[in-house]
PDB file of C-alpha atoms and ligand atoms in Angstrom:
ATOM      1  CA  MET K   1     105.102  92.996 116.668  1.00 80.00           C
ATOM      2  CA  ASN K   2     103.179  95.701 115.269  1.00 87.00           C
ATOM      3  CA  GLY K   3     102.549  99.492 116.717  1.00 90.00           C
ATOM      4  CA  ALA K   4      98.802  98.393 117.442  1.00 88.00           C
ATOM      5  CA  SER K   5      99.743  95.222 119.180  1.00 88.00           C
ATOM      6  CA  HIS K   6     102.176  97.168 121.215  1.00 93.00           C
ATOM      7  CA  LEU K   7      99.228  99.745 121.891  1.00 92.00           C
ATOM      8  CA  ILE K   8      96.681  97.795 123.246  1.00 88.00           C
ATOM      9  CA  GLY K   9      99.550  95.209 125.362  1.00 89.00           C
ATOM     10  CA  GLY K  10     100.681  98.623 126.843  1.00 92.00           C
ATOM     11  CA  ILE K  11      96.916 100.121 127.345  1.00 90.00           C
ATOM     12  CA  THR K  12      95.515  96.515 128.735  1.00 86.00           C
ATOM     13  CA  ALA K  13      98.398  96.088 131.026  1.00 88.00           C
ATOM     14  CA  ALA K  14      97.674  99.580 132.746  1.00 90.00           C
ATOM     15  CA  VAL K  15      94.208  98.926 133.119  1.00 85.00           C
ATOM     16  CA  VAL K  16      94.859  96.288 134.809  1.00 82.00           C
ATOM     17  CA  LEU K  17      97.373  97.620 137.411  1.00 88.00           C
ATOM     18  CA  GLY K  18      94.989 100.503 138.009  1.00 86.00           C
ATOM     19  CA  ILE K  19      95.580 103.289 135.689  1.00 89.00           C
ATOM     20  CA  HIS K  20      92.581 105.280 134.589  1.00 86.00           C
ATOM     21  CA  SER K  21      93.661 109.013 134.470  1.00 92.00           C
ATOM     22  CA  PRO K  22      93.860 110.562 130.435  1.00 93.00           C
ATOM     23  CA  ALA K  23      96.962 111.727 131.143  1.00 95.00           C
ATOM     24  CA  GLN K  24      99.327 108.399 132.337  1.00 96.00           C
ATOM     25  CA  LEU K  25      97.134 106.337 129.775  1.00 95.00           C
ATOM     26  CA  ALA K  26      98.568 108.989 126.915  1.00 96.00           C
ATOM     27  CA  VAL K  27     102.026 108.244 128.782  1.00 97.00           C
ATOM     28  CA  VAL K  28     101.659 104.473 128.544  1.00 96.00           C
ATOM     29  CA  ALA K  29     100.412 104.680 125.078  1.00 96.00           C
ATOM     30  CA  VAL K  30     103.409 106.539 123.642  1.00 97.00           C
ATOM     31  CA  SER K  31     106.161 104.517 126.089  1.00 98.00           C
ATOM     32  CA  SER K  32     104.197 101.383 124.645  1.00 97.00           C
ATOM     33  CA  LEU K  33     105.661 102.361 121.541  1.00 97.00           C
ATOM     34  CA  LEU K  34     108.824 104.635 122.315  1.00 97.00           C
ATOM     35  CA  PRO K  35     111.199 101.697 121.799  1.00 97.00           C
ATOM     36  CA  ASP K  36     110.086 101.316 118.219  1.00 96.00           C
ATOM     37  CA  ILE K  37     111.385 104.691 116.873  1.00 96.00           C
ATOM     38  CA  ASP K  38     114.621 102.600 115.995  1.00 96.00           C
ATOM     39  CA  ARG K  39     112.233 101.616 112.646  1.00 94.00           C
ATOM     40  CA  SER K  40     111.410 104.517 110.145  1.00 93.00           C
ATOM     41  CA  ASN K  41     108.201 102.490 109.754  1.00 93.00           C
ATOM     42  CA  SER K  42     106.934 101.753 113.098  1.00 94.00           C
ATOM     43  CA  LEU K  43     103.795 103.849 114.287  1.00 93.00           C
ATOM     44  CA  LEU K  44     105.898 105.992 115.883  1.00 93.00           C
ATOM     45  CA  GLY K  45     108.817 106.240 114.060  1.00 92.00           C
ATOM     46  CA  ARG K  46     107.272 107.135 110.845  1.00 94.00           C
ATOM     47  CA  TRP K  47     106.015 110.626 112.800  1.00 94.00           C
ATOM     48  CA  ILE K  48     109.500 111.840 113.493  1.00 94.00           C
ATOM     49  CA  PRO K  49     112.103 112.671 111.260  1.00 94.00           C
ATOM     50  CA  VAL K  50     115.712 111.557 110.892  1.00 95.00           C
ATOM     51  CA  LEU K  51     116.202 110.124 114.232  1.00 95.00           C
ATOM     52  CA  PRO K  52     114.470 106.687 113.400  1.00 95.00           C
ATOM     53  CA  SER K  53     116.295 106.324 110.098  1.00 95.00           C
ATOM     54  CA  VAL K  54     119.644 107.380 111.848  1.00 96.00           C
ATOM     55  CA  LEU K  55     119.291 104.600 114.967  1.00 95.00           C
ATOM     56  CA  GLU K  56     118.312 102.209 112.255  1.00 94.00           C
ATOM     57  CA  ARG K  57     121.330 102.416 110.309  1.00 95.00           C
ATOM     58  CA  THR K  58     123.963 103.097 112.913  1.00 96.00           C
ATOM     59  CA  LEU K  59     122.752 100.871 115.882  1.00 95.00           C
ATOM     60  CA  GLY K  60     120.217  98.507 114.023  1.00 92.00           C
ATOM     61  CA  LYS K  61     116.700  97.288 115.145  1.00 93.00           C
ATOM     62  CA  ARG K  62     115.852  96.301 119.189  1.00 95.00           C
ATOM     63  CA  THR K  63     119.154  97.728 120.495  1.00 96.00           C
ATOM     64  CA  LEU K  64     119.932 101.061 122.608  1.00 97.00           C
ATOM     65  CA  THR K  65     115.856 101.536 122.095  1.00 97.00           C
ATOM     66  CA  HIS K  66     114.824  98.207 123.651  1.00 97.00           C
ATOM     67  CA  SER K  67     117.525  98.137 126.383  1.00 98.00           C
ATOM     68  CA  LEU K  68     117.305  99.025 130.379  1.00 97.00           C
ATOM     69  CA  LEU K  69     119.706 101.675 130.030  1.00 98.00           C
ATOM     70  CA  PHE K  70     117.440 103.774 127.694  1.00 98.00           C
ATOM     71  CA  GLY K  71     114.533 102.947 129.864  1.00 98.00           C
ATOM     72  CA  PHE K  72     116.052 104.038 132.977  1.00 98.00           C
ATOM     73  CA  GLY K  73     117.165 106.872 131.106  1.00 98.00           C
ATOM     74  CA  ILE K  74     113.527 107.891 130.159  1.00 97.00           C
ATOM     75  CA  TRP K  75     112.244 107.075 133.502  1.00 97.00           C
ATOM     76  CA  LEU K  76     115.330 109.911 135.248  1.00 97.00           C
ATOM     77  CA  LEU K  77     113.742 112.457 132.666  1.00 97.00           C
ATOM     78  CA  LEU K  78     110.173 112.213 134.287  1.00 96.00           C
ATOM     79  CA  GLY K  79     111.491 112.460 137.332  1.00 94.00           C
ATOM     80  CA  ALA K  80     109.481 115.419 138.383  1.00 94.00           C
ATOM     81  CA  TYR K  81     106.535 113.568 137.714  1.00 94.00           C
ATOM     82  CA  PRO K  82     106.323 110.546 139.662  1.00 93.00           C
ATOM     83  CA  ALA K  83     102.730 109.322 138.211  1.00 92.00           C
ATOM     84  CA  LEU K  84     103.891 109.650 134.938  1.00 96.00           C
ATOM     85  CA  GLN K  85     107.313 107.661 135.455  1.00 96.00           C
ATOM     86  CA  TRP K  86     105.045 104.593 136.808  1.00 95.00           C
ATOM     87  CA  ALA K  87     102.560 105.172 133.550  1.00 96.00           C
ATOM     88  CA  PHE K  88     105.945 105.131 131.312  1.00 97.00           C
ATOM     89  CA  VAL K  89     107.560 101.358 133.399  1.00 97.00           C
ATOM     90  CA  ILE K  90     104.272 100.395 132.938  1.00 96.00           C
ATOM     91  CA  GLY K  91     104.261 100.987 128.772  1.00 96.00           C
ATOM     92  CA  TYR K  92     107.666 100.055 128.320  1.00 98.00           C
ATOM     93  CA  LEU K  93     108.041  97.356 130.291  1.00 97.00           C
ATOM     94  CA  SER K  94     105.079  96.060 128.150  1.00 95.00           C
ATOM     95  CA  HIS K  95     106.783  96.822 124.805  1.00 96.00           C
ATOM     96  CA  LEU K  96     109.980  94.817 126.045  1.00 97.00           C
ATOM     97  CA  LEU K  97     107.771  91.934 127.356  1.00 93.00           C
ATOM     98  CA  LEU K  98     106.017  91.565 124.029  1.00 91.00           C
ATOM     99  CA  ASP K  99     109.238  92.031 122.310  1.00 93.00           C
ATOM    100  CA  VAL K 100     110.871  89.288 124.201  1.00 92.00           C
ATOM    101  CA  VAL K 101     108.496  86.524 122.948  1.00 88.00           C
ATOM    102  CA  THR K 102     108.067  87.572 119.806  1.00 87.00           C
ATOM    103  CA  GLY K 103     111.978  88.107 119.047  1.00 89.00           C
ATOM    104  CA  ARG K 104     114.962  89.142 120.091  1.00 93.00           C
ATOM    105  CA  ILE K 105     116.204  92.266 121.935  1.00 96.00           C
ATOM    106  CA  ALA K 106     119.177  93.803 123.481  1.00 96.00           C
ATOM    107  CA  LEU K 107     117.942  94.470 126.965  1.00 96.00           C
ATOM    108  CA  LEU K 108     121.456  95.136 128.080  1.00 97.00           C
ATOM    109  CA  TRP K 109     122.914  97.153 125.425  1.00 96.00           C
ATOM    110  CA  PRO K 110     125.536  98.371 124.996  1.00 95.00           C
ATOM    111  CA  LEU K 111     126.691  94.698 125.662  1.00 96.00           C
ATOM    112  CA  PRO K 112     126.020  92.828 122.409  1.00 93.00           C
ATOM    113  CA  LEU K 113     123.850  90.499 123.721  1.00 95.00           C
ATOM    114  CA  LYS K 114     120.520  89.279 122.765  1.00 95.00           C
ATOM    115  CA  PHE K 115     117.673  87.951 124.843  1.00 94.00           C
ATOM    116  CA  GLY K 116     114.504  86.089 123.187  1.00 92.00           C
ATOM    117  CA  VAL K 117     111.789  83.522 124.809  1.00 88.00           C
ATOM    118  CA  PRO K 118     110.152  81.820 122.523  1.00 81.00           C
ATOM    119  CA  LEU K 119     107.328  80.087 123.129  1.00 78.00           C
ATOM    120  CA  PHE K 120     107.167  76.712 122.857  1.00 75.00           C
ATOM    121  CA  GLY K 121     108.807  77.236 119.373  1.00 79.00           C
ATOM    122  CA  ILE K 122     105.360  79.096 118.250  1.00 81.00           C
ATOM    123  CA  PRO K 123     106.156  81.245 115.244  1.00 82.00           C
ATOM    124  CA  PRO K 124     105.824  85.273 116.613  1.00 79.00           C
ATOM    125  CA  VAL K 125     102.858  85.829 113.865  1.00 82.00           C
ATOM    126  CA  PHE K 126     100.801  83.043 115.784  1.00 82.00           C
ATOM    127  CA  VAL K 127     101.379  84.589 119.455  1.00 79.00           C
ATOM    128  CA  GLU K 128     100.306  88.480 117.901  1.00 80.00           C
ATOM    129  CA  THR K 129      97.267  86.579 116.497  1.00 83.00           C
ATOM    130  CA  LEU K 130      96.717  84.759 119.699  1.00 81.00           C
ATOM    131  CA  SER K 131      97.221  87.528 121.906  1.00 80.00           C
ATOM    132  CA  LEU K 132      94.580  89.812 119.912  1.00 81.00           C
ATOM    133  CA  ALA K 133      92.224  87.530 119.697  1.00 83.00           C
ATOM    134  CA  GLY K 134      92.462  86.520 123.627  1.00 80.00           C
ATOM    135  CA  TRP K 135      92.237  90.785 123.689  1.00 78.00           C
ATOM    136  CA  GLY K 136      88.932  90.441 122.144  1.00 79.00           C
ATOM    137  CA  ALA K 137      87.653  87.959 123.924  1.00 82.00           C
ATOM    138  CA  TRP K 138      88.584  89.410 127.245  1.00 78.00           C
ATOM    139  CA  MET K 139      87.039  92.525 126.264  1.00 76.00           C
ATOM    140  CA  VAL K 140      83.788  90.648 124.900  1.00 80.00           C
ATOM    141  CA  ILE K 141      83.400  88.885 128.219  1.00 79.00           C
ATOM    142  CA  GLY K 142      83.607  92.529 129.656  1.00 77.00           C
ATOM    143  CA  GLY K 143      87.301  91.821 131.546  1.00 72.00           C
ATOM    144  CA  TYR K 144      87.745  95.462 132.164  1.00 67.00           C
ATOM    145  CA  GLN K 145      85.079  95.924 134.696  1.00 69.00           C
ATOM    146  CA  TYR K 146      86.236  92.430 136.358  1.00 62.00           C
ATOM    147  CA  PHE K 147      89.658  94.446 136.934  1.00 59.00           C
ATOM    148  CA  GLN K 148      87.684  97.755 137.975  1.00 58.00           C
ATOM    149  CA  ILE K 149      86.438  95.519 141.232  1.00 52.00           C
ATOM    150  CA  TRP K 150      89.674  94.531 141.816  1.00 53.00           C
ATOM    151  CA  PHE K 151      91.795  97.390 141.735  1.00 54.00           C
ATOM    152  CA  SER K 152      88.868 100.094 143.299  1.00 51.00           C
TER     153      SER K 152
HETATM  154 ZN1   ZN U 201     109.925  96.828 119.515  1.00 92.21          ZN
END
């Protein structure tokens, strides 16, 4: 799944869950892109020198940065800011969830197991396209207003 899709997925999940603070939404945006720093051509990875290409060459794609261990480590680092921890969890888990349905990730890294839940054999590119189309339709019909009523 590409960076734009992860960004849309993370922000949408956050808004649905009642996150409206700009600082929290900024954390959601970064954390929804963070796992793909293991690729030097990813949306976030292209702005970080050296680390993405080192991760890509040594550990491979969708390993350490797509694991529960990595997420827990970042969550601990944000310990002094509980509101940002919650925002991080939303963005990070949205990324992992979207990657699980469009591929396979090493959720339990360093264990050499990769998990994926193919959606009825639908090719990932169609899952991504349908997700974006669904999101667009949701925006057109005013979905954000509907959820604001629910959570306010
Ligand atoms: Zn990913």
